[in-house]
CSV table of C-alpha atoms in Angstrom, one decimal:
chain,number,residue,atom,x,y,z
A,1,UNK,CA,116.3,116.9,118.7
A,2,UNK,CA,114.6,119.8,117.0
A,3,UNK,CA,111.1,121.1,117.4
A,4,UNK,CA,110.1,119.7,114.5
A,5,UNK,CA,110.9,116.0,115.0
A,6,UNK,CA,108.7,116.3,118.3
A,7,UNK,CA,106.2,117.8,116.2
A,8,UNK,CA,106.4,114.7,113.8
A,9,UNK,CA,106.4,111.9,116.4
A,10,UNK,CA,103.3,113.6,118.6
A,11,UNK,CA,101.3,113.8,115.3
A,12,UNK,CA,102.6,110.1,114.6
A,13,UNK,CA,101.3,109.2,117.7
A,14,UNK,CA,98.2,111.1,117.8
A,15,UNK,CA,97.3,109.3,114.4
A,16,UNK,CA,98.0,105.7,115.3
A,17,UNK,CA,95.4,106.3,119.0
A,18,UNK,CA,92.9,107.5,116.6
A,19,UNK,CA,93.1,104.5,113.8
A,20,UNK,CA,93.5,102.5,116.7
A,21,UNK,CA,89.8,104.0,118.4
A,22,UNK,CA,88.3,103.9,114.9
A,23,UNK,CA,88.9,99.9,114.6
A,24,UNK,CA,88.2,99.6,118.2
A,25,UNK,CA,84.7,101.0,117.6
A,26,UNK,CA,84.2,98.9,113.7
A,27,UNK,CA,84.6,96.0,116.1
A,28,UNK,CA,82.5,96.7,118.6
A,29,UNK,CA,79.4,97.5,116.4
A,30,UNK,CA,79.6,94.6,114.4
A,31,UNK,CA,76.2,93.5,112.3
A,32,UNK,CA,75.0,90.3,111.5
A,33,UNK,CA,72.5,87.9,112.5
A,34,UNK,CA,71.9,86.5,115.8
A,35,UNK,CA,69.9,83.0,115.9
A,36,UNK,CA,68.8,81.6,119.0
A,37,UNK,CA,67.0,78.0,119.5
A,38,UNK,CA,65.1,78.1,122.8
A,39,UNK,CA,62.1,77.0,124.5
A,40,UNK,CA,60.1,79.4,122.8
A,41,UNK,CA,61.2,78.2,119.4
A,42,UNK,CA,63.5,79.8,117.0
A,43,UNK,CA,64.8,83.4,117.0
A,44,UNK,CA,66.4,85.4,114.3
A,45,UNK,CA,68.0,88.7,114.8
A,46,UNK,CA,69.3,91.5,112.9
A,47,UNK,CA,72.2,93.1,114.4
């Protein structure tokens, strides 16, 4: 296997960890709204 190949599949690899962080962090900052019924009454968030 030449140099170049490793090359190829070590940047393949280094590109699908990085996508796969990116979407990691897009779902764990997701917005929205948060509503909450509680004793206190009703709660509306923004995320």
């Amino acid at each position: 296997m030449s140099r170049n190949v490793l090359y190829l599949i070590i940047g393949a690899l280094l590109v699908v960890v990085a996508v796969g962080g990116y979407q990691y962090y897009e779902e764990s900052q997701k917005s929205g709204i948060e509503v909450e019924v509680g004793n206190g009454g009703l709660s509306v968030e923004t995320k």
